[in-house]
Amino acid sequence: MRLDLTTLNLVLAIEQTRSITRGAEREHLALAAASKRISDLETRLGVQLFERRARGVEPTEACRALVRHIRSLHASLHALESEVVEFARGIKGHLRIAANAGAIAEALPPDLAAFSQAHPQIRISLEDQTSAEVQAAVAEGRADVGVFTTPLLDNRLQTWNYRHGRLSVLVPNRHALSDRSSVTFDDLLDHDLVGLHSGAAAQELMLQEAMARGRTLKARLQVRGFDAIAQLVEAGMGVAVLPDAPARRFAQVFDVQRLDLDEAWARRDYVLGVARQERLPTVVQRFVDALCPPPAK
């Protein structure tokens, strides 16, 4: 028996529905045919994929491992189809980039513009995700390249140092802290904080730092997007910690003050990551070389 997409899609459908019957229906297979496919696959692999229960099935650890590979295969097939179709349109490549909000705000735009100008035949798509989501997307094949802040959470990635940034503070004008040029994190913990959604690197870092100090983070509001944070700070809803580049821009546009954050962890290290492989696709290698050129000999 060969591994075929119909059987692999059936495994995925059963894992998601927790039912052989519903999985078979979703893949338009007769129940008997679906059961035989799963039985034959288990025999071929020498493992049990599903544990039969009174109200359905439960995937085994072997099944969960197989499902991860199936999802990665789907992503690769989608990329293959998209890239081949684009060749017919005269486009010579498609680069899928996932990056966290800080990297997009502080570092990526001019580099993306320069790369696009140098390689107009390569289409670029960019998705904003948290650092953890970026790493998972690259490791699982849903993105070709990721740009995120340390720490590295997935050893399936190969990384290069990309850029450095800093976190700064926004406070409303006429706030108790607005007459200062810099503040510590302890100073901020006495005030309501406007932050990014849970999972954002800066937000998680502040939670950890507050816990290390035995303090509680007064996260009054959590939103998506630095613009929304700046407007809420201007409205007096709290203070905020965000990357320095957008903080400086907002201080010129909104009725807010930018302050230095006097903490060692305010320095941010952005890295570029790709899935580990013997040879990178040409488009990906060009992008890596453009953003992280090897040192001159």
Tab-separated table of C-alpha atoms in Angstrom:
chain	number	residue	atom	x	y	z
A	1	MET	CA	0.000	0.000	0.000
A	2	ARG	CA	1.231	3.488	-0.868
A	3	LEU	CA	0.506	6.604	1.145
A	4	ASP	CA	-2.000	8.602	-0.869
A	5	LEU	CA	-3.616	11.972	-0.281
A	6	THR	CA	-7.111	10.509	0.031
A	7	THR	CA	-6.055	8.334	2.972
A	8	LEU	CA	-4.017	11.096	4.579
A	9	ASN	CA	-6.920	13.547	4.253
A	10	LEU	CA	-9.159	10.901	5.809
A	11	VAL	CA	-6.831	10.627	8.811
A	12	LEU	CA	-6.948	14.396	9.213
A	13	ALA	CA	-10.748	14.462	8.946
A	14	ILE	CA	-11.159	11.711	11.548
A	15	GLU	CA	-8.696	13.406	13.896
A	16	GLN	CA	-10.644	16.654	13.643
A	17	THR	CA	-14.144	15.145	13.950
A	18	ARG	CA	-13.193	12.358	16.391
A	19	SER	CA	-15.381	10.049	14.333
A	20	ILE	CA	-14.658	7.585	11.508
A	21	THR	CA	-18.221	7.998	10.262
A	22	ARG	CA	-18.089	11.800	10.103
A	23	GLY	CA	-14.569	11.715	8.705
A	24	ALA	CA	-15.679	9.361	5.944
A	25	GLU	CA	-18.653	11.607	5.157
A	26	ARG	CA	-16.431	14.671	4.958
A	27	GLU	CA	-14.117	12.934	2.495
A	28	HIS	CA	-17.053	11.438	0.537
A	29	LEU	CA	-16.090	7.841	1.288
A	30	ALA	CA	-18.252	4.868	2.259
A	31	LEU	CA	-17.782	3.899	5.899
A	32	ALA	CA	-16.500	0.423	5.037
A	33	ALA	CA	-13.967	1.862	2.569
A	34	ALA	CA	-12.815	4.439	5.095
A	35	SER	CA	-12.384	1.828	7.834
A	36	LYS	CA	-10.345	-0.369	5.485
A	37	ARG	CA	-8.111	2.523	4.507
A	38	ILE	CA	-7.354	3.281	8.165
A	39	SER	CA	-6.792	-0.403	8.968
A	40	ASP	CA	-4.444	-0.827	5.987
A	41	LEU	CA	-2.543	2.317	6.949
A	42	GLU	CA	-2.110	1.151	10.537
A	43	THR	CA	-0.787	-2.178	9.246
A	44	ARG	CA	1.598	-0.414	6.862
A	45	LEU	CA	2.935	1.901	9.569
A	46	GLY	CA	2.893	-0.699	12.323
A	47	VAL	CA	1.127	1.594	14.790
A	48	GLN	CA	-2.388	2.199	16.030
A	49	LEU	CA	-3.710	5.568	14.906
A	50	PHE	CA	-7.018	5.714	16.722
A	51	GLU	CA	-8.360	4.263	19.932
A	52	ARG	CA	-11.969	3.198	19.491
A	53	ARG	CA	-14.301	4.590	22.142
A	54	ALA	CA	-18.035	4.242	22.807
A	55	ARG	CA	-18.682	7.714	21.381
A	56	GLY	CA	-16.111	7.898	18.619
A	57	VAL	CA	-12.344	7.630	18.394
A	58	GLU	CA	-9.380	9.264	20.083
A	59	PRO	CA	-6.118	9.872	18.169
A	60	THR	CA	-3.005	8.207	19.551
A	61	GLU	CA	0.359	9.971	19.889
A	62	ALA	CA	1.429	8.283	16.650
A	63	CYS	CA	-1.630	9.763	14.951
A	64	ARG	CA	-0.863	13.256	16.272
A	65	ALA	CA	2.659	12.978	14.867
A	66	LEU	CA	1.269	11.858	11.502
A	67	VAL	CA	-1.246	14.717	11.489
A	68	ARG	CA	1.550	17.261	11.961
A	69	HIS	CA	3.261	15.893	8.864
A	70	ILE	CA	-0.012	15.870	6.914
A	71	ARG	CA	-0.586	19.556	7.706
A	72	SER	CA	2.975	20.352	6.682
A	73	LEU	CA	2.403	18.426	3.439
A	74	HIS	CA	-0.780	20.377	2.753
A	75	ALA	CA	1.108	23.638	3.248
A	76	SER	CA	3.857	22.500	0.866
A	77	LEU	CA	1.341	21.406	-1.767
A	78	HIS	CA	-0.465	24.730	-1.485
A	79	ALA	CA	2.828	26.599	-1.895
A	80	LEU	CA	3.751	24.383	-4.849
A	81	GLU	CA	0.427	25.012	-6.575
A	82	SER	CA	0.547	28.765	-5.922
A	83	GLU	CA	4.095	29.124	-7.173
A	84	VAL	CA	3.534	27.091	-10.345
A	85	VAL	CA	0.353	29.041	-11.149
A	86	GLU	CA	2.227	32.301	-10.648
A	87	PHE	CA	4.914	31.247	-13.121
A	88	ALA	CA	2.142	31.205	-15.726
A	89	ARG	CA	1.387	34.820	-14.787
A	90	GLY	CA	5.006	35.849	-15.266
A	91	ILE	CA	5.819	35.894	-11.548
A	92	LYS	CA	8.991	33.960	-10.773
A	93	GLY	CA	8.392	33.236	-7.127
A	94	HIS	CA	6.251	33.780	-4.053
A	95	LEU	CA	7.750	34.507	-0.641
A	96	ARG	CA	5.485	34.047	2.371
A	97	ILE	CA	6.706	36.022	5.374
A	98	ALA	CA	5.323	35.944	8.904
A	99	ALA	CA	6.537	38.604	11.351
A	100	ASN	CA	5.614	39.986	14.725
A	101	ALA	CA	4.206	43.495	15.017
A	102	GLY	CA	7.408	44.972	16.426
A	103	ALA	CA	9.515	43.757	13.503
A	104	ILE	CA	6.969	45.168	11.049
A	105	ALA	CA	6.910	48.514	12.877
A	106	GLU	CA	10.649	48.876	13.481
A	107	ALA	CA	12.638	47.041	10.855
A	108	LEU	CA	11.011	45.287	7.914
A	109	PRO	CA	9.383	47.944	5.667
A	110	PRO	CA	12.560	49.466	4.136
A	111	ASP	CA	14.181	46.047	3.738
A	112	LEU	CA	11.064	44.616	2.079
A	113	ALA	CA	10.897	47.607	-0.243
A	114	ALA	CA	14.560	47.222	-1.207
A	115	PHE	CA	14.197	43.484	-1.777
A	116	SER	CA	11.046	43.961	-3.839
A	117	GLN	CA	12.748	46.596	-5.982
A	118	ALA	CA	15.740	44.309	-6.547
A	119	HIS	CA	13.518	41.288	-7.285
A	120	PRO	CA	10.299	42.599	-8.892
A	121	GLN	CA	9.480	39.125	-10.208
A	122	ILE	CA	9.041	37.773	-6.654
A	123	ARG	CA	5.662	38.327	-5.028
A	124	ILE	CA	5.779	38.937	-1.281
A	125	SER	CA	2.999	38.275	1.210
A	126	LEU	CA	3.350	39.392	4.824
A	127	GLU	CA	1.283	38.267	7.815
A	128	ASP	CA	1.310	39.848	11.275
A	129	GLN	CA	1.493	37.224	14.049
A	130	THR	CA	2.906	36.864	17.543
A	131	SER	CA	6.502	35.645	17.824
A	132	ALA	CA	5.331	32.202	18.961
A	133	GLU	CA	2.853	31.990	16.063
A	134	VAL	CA	5.545	33.068	13.590
A	135	GLN	CA	7.865	30.278	14.703
A	136	ALA	CA	5.108	27.666	14.463
A	137	ALA	CA	4.051	28.898	11.015
A	138	VAL	CA	7.591	28.591	9.647
A	139	ALA	CA	8.272	25.214	11.292
A	140	GLU	CA	5.001	23.795	9.921
A	141	GLY	CA	5.485	25.136	6.395
A	142	ARG	CA	2.753	27.782	6.459
A	143	ALA	CA	5.357	30.526	5.987
A	144	ASP	CA	8.712	30.490	4.218
A	145	VAL	CA	10.458	32.998	6.463
A	146	GLY	CA	9.743	34.361	9.921
A	147	VAL	CA	10.945	37.495	11.699
A	148	PHE	CA	10.415	37.500	15.446
A	149	THR	CA	11.901	38.368	18.804
A	150	THR	CA	13.893	35.954	20.916
A	151	PRO	CA	13.730	33.548	22.644
A	152	LEU	CA	13.752	30.747	20.075
A	153	LEU	CA	10.942	28.360	20.988
A	154	ASP	CA	11.216	25.806	18.179
A	155	ASN	CA	14.451	23.942	17.416
A	156	ARG	CA	13.151	23.058	13.953
A	157	LEU	CA	14.219	26.544	12.850
A	158	GLN	CA	17.529	27.858	11.589
A	159	THR	CA	18.007	31.512	12.544
A	160	TRP	CA	20.158	34.564	11.788
A	161	ASN	CA	20.550	37.749	13.812
A	162	TYR	CA	18.630	40.465	11.995
A	163	ARG	CA	18.133	43.752	13.861
A	164	HIS	CA	18.010	45.245	17.336
A	165	GLY	CA	15.243	47.423	18.730
A	166	ARG	CA	14.086	48.877	22.004
A	167	LEU	CA	10.898	49.145	23.979
A	168	SER	CA	9.772	52.598	25.041
A	169	VAL	CA	6.915	53.996	27.092
A	170	LEU	CA	3.961	56.173	26.097
A	171	VAL	CA	2.123	58.230	28.702
A	172	PRO	CA	-0.582	60.858	28.280
A	173	ASN	CA	0.482	64.486	28.383
A	174	ARG	CA	0.019	65.884	31.889
A	175	HIS	CA	0.357	62.396	33.346
A	176	ALA	CA	2.184	61.928	36.657
A	177	LEU	CA	5.176	60.533	34.737
A	178	SER	CA	5.106	62.892	31.759
A	179	ASP	CA	7.750	65.279	33.137
A	180	ARG	CA	10.370	62.504	33.203
A	181	SER	CA	12.658	61.408	30.364
A	182	SER	CA	12.917	57.785	31.519
A	183	VAL	CA	11.116	55.402	33.847
A	184	THR	CA	11.675	51.937	35.281
A	185	PHE	CA	9.205	49.094	35.042
A	186	ASP	CA	8.495	49.464	38.761
A	187	ASP	CA	7.325	53.020	38.059
A	188	LEU	CA	4.856	51.696	35.490
A	189	LEU	CA	3.451	48.974	37.732
A	190	ASP	CA	1.747	51.640	39.837
A	191	HIS	CA	-0.393	52.655	36.842
A	192	ASP	CA	-2.978	51.089	34.532
A	193	LEU	CA	-1.394	49.624	31.414
A	194	VAL	CA	-2.738	49.525	27.872
A	195	GLY	CA	-1.164	46.548	26.133
A	196	LEU	CA	-1.243	44.224	23.180
A	197	HIS	CA	-3.308	41.047	23.115
A	198	SER	CA	-2.220	37.971	25.055
A	199	GLY	CA	0.578	36.116	23.313
A	200	ALA	CA	2.321	39.246	22.035
A	201	ALA	CA	6.006	39.085	22.973
A	202	ALA	CA	6.124	42.423	24.817
A	203	GLN	CA	2.956	41.618	26.745
A	204	GLU	CA	4.244	38.206	27.837
A	205	LEU	CA	7.588	39.738	28.808
A	206	MET	CA	5.883	42.317	31.026
A	207	LEU	CA	3.791	39.628	32.713
A	208	GLN	CA	6.949	37.662	33.508
A	209	GLU	CA	8.747	40.734	34.821
A	210	ALA	CA	5.818	41.684	37.034
A	211	MET	CA	5.654	38.167	38.471
A	212	ALA	CA	9.419	38.217	39.139
A	213	ARG	CA	8.894	41.370	41.197
A	214	GLY	CA	5.951	39.875	43.064
A	215	ARG	CA	3.697	42.514	41.522
A	216	THR	CA	0.503	42.428	39.504
A	217	LEU	CA	0.330	43.841	35.993
A	218	LYS	CA	-2.598	46.252	35.823
A	219	ALA	CA	-3.460	45.352	32.233
A	220	ARG	CA	-6.583	47.463	31.988
A	221	LEU	CA	-7.019	47.123	28.239
A	222	GLN	CA	-5.526	44.796	25.648
A	223	VAL	CA	-5.965	45.543	21.970
A	224	ARG	CA	-4.493	44.647	18.572
A	225	GLY	CA	-2.410	47.306	16.894
A	226	PHE	CA	-0.066	50.039	18.088
A	227	ASP	CA	-2.320	52.795	16.702
A	228	ALA	CA	-5.151	51.690	18.986
A	229	ILE	CA	-2.773	51.657	21.962
A	230	ALA	CA	-1.615	55.212	21.250
A	231	GLN	CA	-5.182	56.509	20.971
A	232	LEU	CA	-6.168	54.860	24.254
A	233	VAL	CA	-3.124	56.322	25.991
A	234	GLU	CA	-4.031	59.758	24.612
A	235	ALA	CA	-7.542	59.300	26.008
A	236	GLY	CA	-6.058	58.741	29.463
A	237	MET	CA	-6.848	55.048	29.738
A	238	GLY	CA	-3.353	54.149	30.914
A	239	VAL	CA	0.328	53.997	29.962
A	240	ALA	CA	1.861	51.646	27.407
A	241	VAL	CA	5.070	49.833	26.540
A	242	LEU	CA	5.698	49.412	22.811
A	243	PRO	CA	8.563	49.426	20.283
A	244	ASP	CA	10.529	52.652	20.142
A	245	ALA	CA	10.025	53.448	16.439
A	246	PRO	CA	6.209	53.644	16.551
A	247	ALA	CA	6.382	55.279	19.988
A	248	ARG	CA	8.423	58.153	18.511
A	249	ARG	CA	5.981	58.543	15.623
A	250	PHE	CA	2.961	58.572	17.941
A	251	ALA	CA	4.566	61.230	20.156
A	252	GLN	CA	4.496	63.531	17.114
A	253	VAL	CA	0.906	62.736	16.157
A	254	PHE	CA	-0.973	62.186	19.421
A	255	ASP	CA	-1.177	64.078	22.693
A	256	VAL	CA	1.283	61.706	24.388
A	257	GLN	CA	4.867	61.654	25.662
A	258	ARG	CA	7.532	59.061	24.816
A	259	LEU	CA	9.815	57.999	27.651
A	260	ASP	CA	12.852	55.730	27.725
A	261	LEU	CA	12.307	52.409	29.513
A	262	ASP	CA	15.312	51.983	31.808
A	263	GLU	CA	15.456	48.181	31.861
A	264	ALA	CA	18.005	45.761	30.393
A	265	TRP	CA	15.201	43.697	28.861
A	266	ALA	CA	13.933	46.735	26.942
A	267	ARG	CA	16.471	45.834	24.240
A	268	ARG	CA	14.838	43.606	21.622
A	269	ASP	CA	16.694	41.172	19.389
A	270	TYR	CA	14.945	40.413	16.112
A	271	VAL	CA	15.943	37.235	14.312
A	272	LEU	CA	15.108	35.808	10.911
A	273	GLY	CA	14.177	32.129	10.834
A	274	VAL	CA	13.515	29.417	8.249
A	275	ALA	CA	12.737	25.724	8.569
A	276	ARG	CA	15.879	23.599	8.819
A	277	GLN	CA	16.666	21.961	5.482
A	278	GLU	CA	19.728	20.921	3.526
A	279	ARG	CA	19.217	23.496	0.800
A	280	LEU	CA	17.000	26.568	0.940
A	281	PRO	CA	14.722	27.383	-2.007
A	282	THR	CA	16.321	30.017	-4.226
A	283	VAL	CA	13.781	32.716	-3.352
A	284	VAL	CA	14.237	32.149	0.381
A	285	GLN	CA	18.034	32.096	0.092
A	286	ARG	CA	17.985	35.412	-1.758
A	287	PHE	CA	15.864	36.967	0.976
A	288	VAL	CA	18.103	35.651	3.762
A	289	ASP	CA	21.204	36.947	1.966
A	290	ALA	CA	19.579	40.360	1.461
A	291	LEU	CA	18.527	40.857	5.085
A	292	CYS	CA	21.354	38.981	6.799
A	293	PRO	CA	24.360	39.162	4.477
A	294	PRO	CA	27.344	37.000	5.455
A	295	PRO	CA	30.285	38.928	6.952
A	296	ALA	CA	32.863	40.121	4.484
A	297	LYS	CA	35.991	37.977	4.317
